[in-house]
Amino acid sequence: MAYAYDAIIVGSGPNGLAAAITLARAGCSVLVCEATATIGGGARSAEVTLPGFLHDVCSAVHPLAAGSPFFNTLPLERLGLEWIQPEIPLAHPLDNGSAACLYRDADFTGQQLGGDSRAYRRLMKPLTRNWQKLANEFLRPMLHLPRHPLALAKFGIPAFCPATLLAKFLFRHEPGRALFAGIAAHSFLPLEAPVSSAFALVLGLAGHAVGWPIPRGGSQQISNALAAYLRELGGKIEVNHRIENLHDLPKARAVVLDVSVWEFLRIADQHLPSPYRRRLGSFRHAPGIFKIDYALSAPIPWKAAACQRAGTIHLGGTMDEIAAAEREVSRERIPERPFVLVAQQSLFDETRAPRGQHTLWAYCHVPFNCDHDMSHRIESQIERFAPAFRDCILARHKMSAADLGKSNSNLAGGDINGGAADLKQLIARPIISPTPYRTPIKGVYLCSSSTPPGGGVHGMCGYHAARLVLREIFVKR
């Protein structure tokens, strides 16, 4: 049989591009098929409010990209990717006008938490020293033989705990508890759920080890640099090439799909055995998000001075308030005071807005496929910590959870994580297997965030899937 390519990748998100680069580096001929006119999936940027205001379409702040074991082997800086490190990676304002902050230095972070300084340093410093070892352990399938079992055990014991339980056990004061809870809420899990602490630990450690940086010129620059390197290796990318069925693809030895479980079921349903199809059909979505991009006439007038020096802001008040909001979302209810994530890239990157003006990226968690307009509740949370914020707004661009699914089929219902990341679906992502990227269809593999290690711009799902392809198909040639 004549093959047009050794491998075809469907989808040009970070995982699809990582898979393509891994295969091209091994000497394979590679084609990437992208359904839209712009590469990048969730790592894209566009002018969606007013001319001259550049907004990140989905992902915005990138600790896992900066700390990705795979991305760090690539010459992305040579190809135009420049990381900007805000002075303060993360600030979490409180109602008294202060803010709990995550700084690059773990000792300094602890010092700012007052009476919880010792507890914070005891938790985070030993883990931070092991960042490289740990990143290689948790950015892969959970079912694997650990290379650094002692380091992983020291991480895994607290990581398994519910975030509220661990925070109350470790921290006596609200700033430490609120800071930890806000980072844990990136999990989209109720904070009483097992392994919700893992997300706070991973992202907190990343903040100390590599920061929470933003790419100069927008998240699109990550995708552009990956694509440029792929082309250097001889790989090809075709945009506006939507795949409705696996039969639509040219002949290839391997097909690697950077699509969600549900998109895979749509394009491959008739090819799948019933037990596997039923297993994928039971894979559960994460909650969705409601996202707003703002064009602003001035910087946000935060009450806490630290927020004016931070790239990312978590808005939700106390740990109990954040836990209550996330609990409501998990019960498919709309929280009155949602947990809001904010990124103010233009404070640090002059390419994002006209001189003297600014952008703001914000979202909150909502039930899956929710179409409720959350803009008033988001803005109320911002004004709670930055009075007169609304006076700065020049324009808004809103995307409900339902809208996000319509704009990108991999974001069905506003689920930006490729499926819930609870304990069950971290182990079985999307099935229980030491090789979860392989599908029952010969030569067809999955590499999206529906596979390990899950959501985030790190490329590791694509890297691991491509390594499996090389072992199973191309080593045997």
Coordinates of C-alpha atoms in Angstrom, one line a residue, residues 113-391:
L113 CA 1.8 34.8 55.0
G114 CA 2.7 35.8 58.5
G115 CA 1.8 33.1 61.0
D116 CA 1.6 30.5 58.3
S117 CA 5.2 31.1 57.0
R118 CA 6.7 28.0 58.5
A119 CA 3.9 25.8 57.3
Y120 CA 4.0 27.1 53.8
R121 CA 7.8 26.7 53.5
R122 CA 7.7 23.2 55.0
L123 CA 5.1 22.2 52.4
M124 CA 6.5 23.9 49.3
K125 CA 10.3 24.2 49.6
P126 CA 11.2 20.5 49.4
L127 CA 8.8 19.9 46.5
T128 CA 10.1 22.9 44.7
R129 CA 13.7 21.6 44.9
N130 CA 12.4 18.4 43.1
W131 CA 10.4 20.3 40.4
Q132 CA 12.3 18.6 37.5
K133 CA 11.8 15.1 38.9
L134 CA 8.2 15.7 39.7
A135 CA 7.3 17.4 36.4
N136 CA 8.5 14.2 34.6
E137 CA 6.4 12.1 37.0
F138 CA 3.0 13.9 37.0
L139 CA 3.1 15.0 33.4
R140 CA 2.5 11.4 32.2
P141 CA -0.1 8.7 32.7
M142 CA -0.7 8.0 36.4
L143 CA -0.3 4.3 35.8
H144 CA 3.5 4.1 35.3
L145 CA 6.6 2.9 37.0
P146 CA 8.0 6.0 38.8
R147 CA 11.6 6.9 38.1
H148 CA 11.7 9.0 41.3
P149 CA 9.4 7.1 43.7
L150 CA 10.6 8.9 46.9
A151 CA 10.0 12.4 45.4
L152 CA 6.7 11.3 44.0
A153 CA 5.6 9.9 47.4
K154 CA 6.4 13.2 49.1
F155 CA 4.2 14.9 46.5
G156 CA 1.5 12.3 46.3
I157 CA 0.5 12.1 50.0
P158 CA -0.6 15.7 50.3
A159 CA -1.7 15.9 46.7
F160 CA -4.3 13.2 47.3
C161 CA -6.0 15.3 50.0
P162 CA -9.1 17.5 49.4
A163 CA -7.9 21.1 49.2
T164 CA -10.1 22.3 52.0
L165 CA -8.9 19.6 54.4
L166 CA -5.2 20.1 53.6
A167 CA -5.5 23.9 53.8
K168 CA -7.3 23.8 57.1
F169 CA -4.8 21.4 58.5
L170 CA -1.7 23.3 57.4
F171 CA -2.8 27.0 57.6
R172 CA -4.3 28.8 60.6
H173 CA -4.9 32.1 58.8
E174 CA -7.1 33.2 55.9
P175 CA -4.4 34.5 53.5
G176 CA -2.7 31.1 53.3
R177 CA -6.0 29.2 53.1
A178 CA -7.4 31.5 50.4
L179 CA -4.2 31.5 48.3
F180 CA -4.1 27.7 48.3
A181 CA -7.9 27.3 47.6
G182 CA -7.7 29.7 44.6
I183 CA -4.9 27.7 43.0
A184 CA -6.7 24.4 43.8
A185 CA -9.8 25.8 42.0
H186 CA -8.0 25.5 38.7
S187 CA -9.0 21.8 39.0
F188 CA -12.7 22.5 38.3
L189 CA -13.3 20.1 41.2
P190 CA -15.2 20.7 44.4
L191 CA -12.5 21.6 46.8
E192 CA -13.7 18.8 49.1
A193 CA -12.9 16.3 46.4
P194 CA -9.8 14.0 46.6
V195 CA -6.8 15.2 44.5
S196 CA -8.0 18.8 44.4
S197 CA -4.9 19.6 46.3
A198 CA -2.7 18.2 43.5
F199 CA -3.6 21.1 41.3
A200 CA -2.7 23.6 43.9
L201 CA 0.6 21.9 44.5
V202 CA 1.5 21.5 40.8
L203 CA 0.7 25.1 39.9
G204 CA 2.2 26.5 43.1
L205 CA 5.4 24.6 42.6
A206 CA 5.5 25.7 39.0
G207 CA 5.2 29.3 40.1
H208 CA 8.3 28.9 42.3
A209 CA 10.3 26.9 39.8
V210 CA 9.4 28.5 36.4
G211 CA 6.9 31.3 37.2
W212 CA 3.5 32.0 35.7
P213 CA 4.7 33.7 32.5
I214 CA 2.9 35.2 29.5
P215 CA 4.2 35.1 25.9
R216 CA 5.0 38.4 24.4
G217 CA 2.5 39.0 21.6
G218 CA -0.1 36.6 22.9
S219 CA -0.5 32.9 23.4
Q220 CA -0.6 32.6 19.6
Q221 CA 3.2 32.9 19.7
I222 CA 3.5 29.5 21.4
S223 CA 1.7 27.9 18.5
N224 CA 3.5 29.9 15.9
A225 CA 6.9 28.9 17.3
L226 CA 5.9 25.2 17.5
A227 CA 4.6 25.4 13.9
A228 CA 7.8 27.1 12.7
Y229 CA 9.9 24.3 14.2
L230 CA 7.7 21.6 12.6
R231 CA 8.1 23.2 9.2
E232 CA 11.9 23.3 9.8
L233 CA 11.7 19.6 10.3
G234 CA 9.8 19.2 7.0
G235 CA 6.4 18.8 8.5
K236 CA 3.3 20.3 6.7
I237 CA 0.3 22.1 8.0
E238 CA -3.0 22.4 6.2
V239 CA -5.6 24.9 7.6
N240 CA -9.3 24.9 6.8
H241 CA -9.1 21.1 6.5
R242 CA -11.9 19.7 8.6
I243 CA -12.1 16.0 9.2
E244 CA -15.7 14.7 9.4
N245 CA -14.7 11.0 9.2
L246 CA -11.5 9.0 9.4
H247 CA -12.1 8.1 5.7
D248 CA -11.5 11.7 4.8
L249 CA -7.8 11.4 5.6
P250 CA -5.1 10.6 3.1
K251 CA -3.4 7.2 3.6
A252 CA -0.9 7.2 6.4
R253 CA 0.8 4.6 8.6
A254 CA -0.4 6.4 11.8
V255 CA -3.2 8.9 12.6
V256 CA -2.9 10.9 15.8
L257 CA -6.0 12.8 16.9
D258 CA -5.8 16.0 18.9
V259 CA -9.5 15.9 19.5
S260 CA -11.7 15.3 22.5
V261 CA -13.1 12.0 23.4
W262 CA -16.5 13.2 22.1
E263 CA -15.2 14.4 18.8
F264 CA -13.4 11.1 18.4
L265 CA -16.7 9.2 18.9
R266 CA -18.3 11.5 16.3
I267 CA -15.7 10.9 13.6
A268 CA -14.9 7.2 14.3
D269 CA -18.0 5.8 15.9
Q270 CA -18.7 3.1 13.2
H271 CA -15.1 1.9 13.5
L272 CA -15.1 1.3 17.3
P273 CA -16.0 -1.9 19.1
S274 CA -19.0 -1.5 21.4
P275 CA -17.3 -1.9 24.8
Y276 CA -14.7 0.8 23.9
R277 CA -17.5 3.0 22.6
R278 CA -19.5 2.6 25.8
R279 CA -16.4 3.4 27.9
L280 CA -15.8 6.6 26.0
G281 CA -19.5 7.5 26.2
S282 CA -19.3 7.3 30.0
F283 CA -16.3 9.7 30.1
R284 CA -17.6 12.8 32.0
H285 CA -17.2 16.4 31.1
A286 CA -15.7 19.0 33.4
P287 CA -17.8 22.1 34.2
G288 CA -17.6 24.9 31.6
I289 CA -16.4 28.5 31.7
F290 CA -17.9 31.9 30.9
K291 CA -15.2 34.1 29.5
I292 CA -15.0 37.9 28.9
D293 CA -12.3 39.9 27.1
Y294 CA -12.2 43.6 27.9
A295 CA -10.7 46.6 26.2
L296 CA -9.9 49.1 29.0
S297 CA -9.1 52.8 29.0
A298 CA -6.8 52.4 32.0
P299 CA -5.2 49.8 34.4
I300 CA -7.6 48.2 36.8
P301 CA -7.8 50.3 40.1
W302 CA -7.1 47.5 42.5
K303 CA -7.4 48.3 46.2
A304 CA -4.4 46.0 47.0
A305 CA -1.2 47.5 45.6
A306 CA 0.2 44.0 45.0
C307 CA -2.5 43.3 42.4
Q308 CA -1.1 46.1 40.2
R309 CA 2.2 44.1 39.9
A310 CA 0.6 40.7 39.3
G311 CA 0.0 38.9 36.1
T312 CA -2.8 36.7 37.4
I313 CA -5.4 37.6 39.9
H314 CA -7.8 35.2 41.7
L315 CA -11.0 36.7 42.8
G316 CA -13.2 34.8 45.3
G317 CA -12.5 36.1 48.8
T318 CA -12.0 33.5 51.5
M319 CA -11.4 29.8 51.1
D320 CA -15.0 29.0 52.3
E321 CA -16.4 31.4 49.7
I322 CA -14.4 29.8 46.9
A323 CA -15.3 26.3 48.0
A324 CA -19.0 27.3 48.1
A325 CA -18.9 28.7 44.6
E326 CA -17.1 25.6 43.2
R327 CA -19.6 23.3 45.1
E328 CA -22.5 25.1 43.4
V329 CA -21.0 24.6 40.0
S330 CA -20.4 20.9 40.6
R331 CA -24.1 20.6 41.5
E332 CA -24.9 22.3 38.1
R333 CA -26.0 25.5 39.8
I334 CA -24.9 29.0 38.9
P335 CA -23.0 30.6 41.8
E336 CA -24.1 34.1 42.9
R337 CA -20.4 35.0 43.7
P338 CA -18.3 33.0 41.3
F339 CA -14.6 32.3 41.6
V340 CA -13.1 34.5 38.9
L341 CA -9.7 34.2 37.2
V342 CA -8.2 37.3 35.8
A343 CA -5.1 38.0 33.7
Q344 CA -3.8 41.5 32.9
Q345 CA -1.2 40.8 30.3
S346 CA -1.0 44.4 29.0
L347 CA 0.6 45.6 32.2
F348 CA 3.7 43.7 31.2
D349 CA 3.4 43.3 27.4
E350 CA 3.0 46.6 25.4
T351 CA 2.0 44.6 22.3
R352 CA -1.4 43.8 23.7
A353 CA -3.1 47.3 23.6
P354 CA -2.7 50.9 22.3
R355 CA -0.4 53.0 24.5
G356 CA -2.0 53.9 27.8
Q357 CA -4.8 51.4 27.3
H358 CA -5.2 47.8 28.5
T359 CA -6.7 44.4 28.0
L360 CA -8.2 42.2 30.6
W361 CA -8.8 38.4 30.3
A362 CA -11.4 36.9 32.7
Y363 CA -13.5 33.8 33.2
C364 CA -15.5 32.0 35.9
H365 CA -16.6 28.5 36.2
V366 CA -20.2 27.6 35.3
P367 CA -22.1 24.3 34.8
F368 CA -21.4 22.4 31.6
N369 CA -23.0 24.0 28.5
C370 CA -24.5 26.8 30.5
D371 CA -25.7 29.7 28.4
H372 CA -26.3 32.2 31.3
D373 CA -24.7 35.6 30.9
M374 CA -22.3 35.9 33.9
S375 CA -20.8 39.3 33.0
H376 CA -22.6 41.2 35.8
R377 CA -21.5 38.6 38.4
I378 CA -17.9 38.7 37.1
E379 CA -17.8 42.5 37.1
S380 CA -19.3 42.6 40.6
Q381 CA -16.4 40.4 41.8
I382 CA -13.9 42.6 40.1
E383 CA -15.4 45.8 41.6
R384 CA -15.4 44.2 45.0
F385 CA -11.6 44.4 44.9
A386 CA -11.3 47.2 42.4
P387 CA -14.0 49.9 42.9
A388 CA -14.9 51.8 39.7
F389 CA -13.6 49.1 37.4
R390 CA -16.6 49.5 35.2
D391 CA -15.6 53.1 34.5

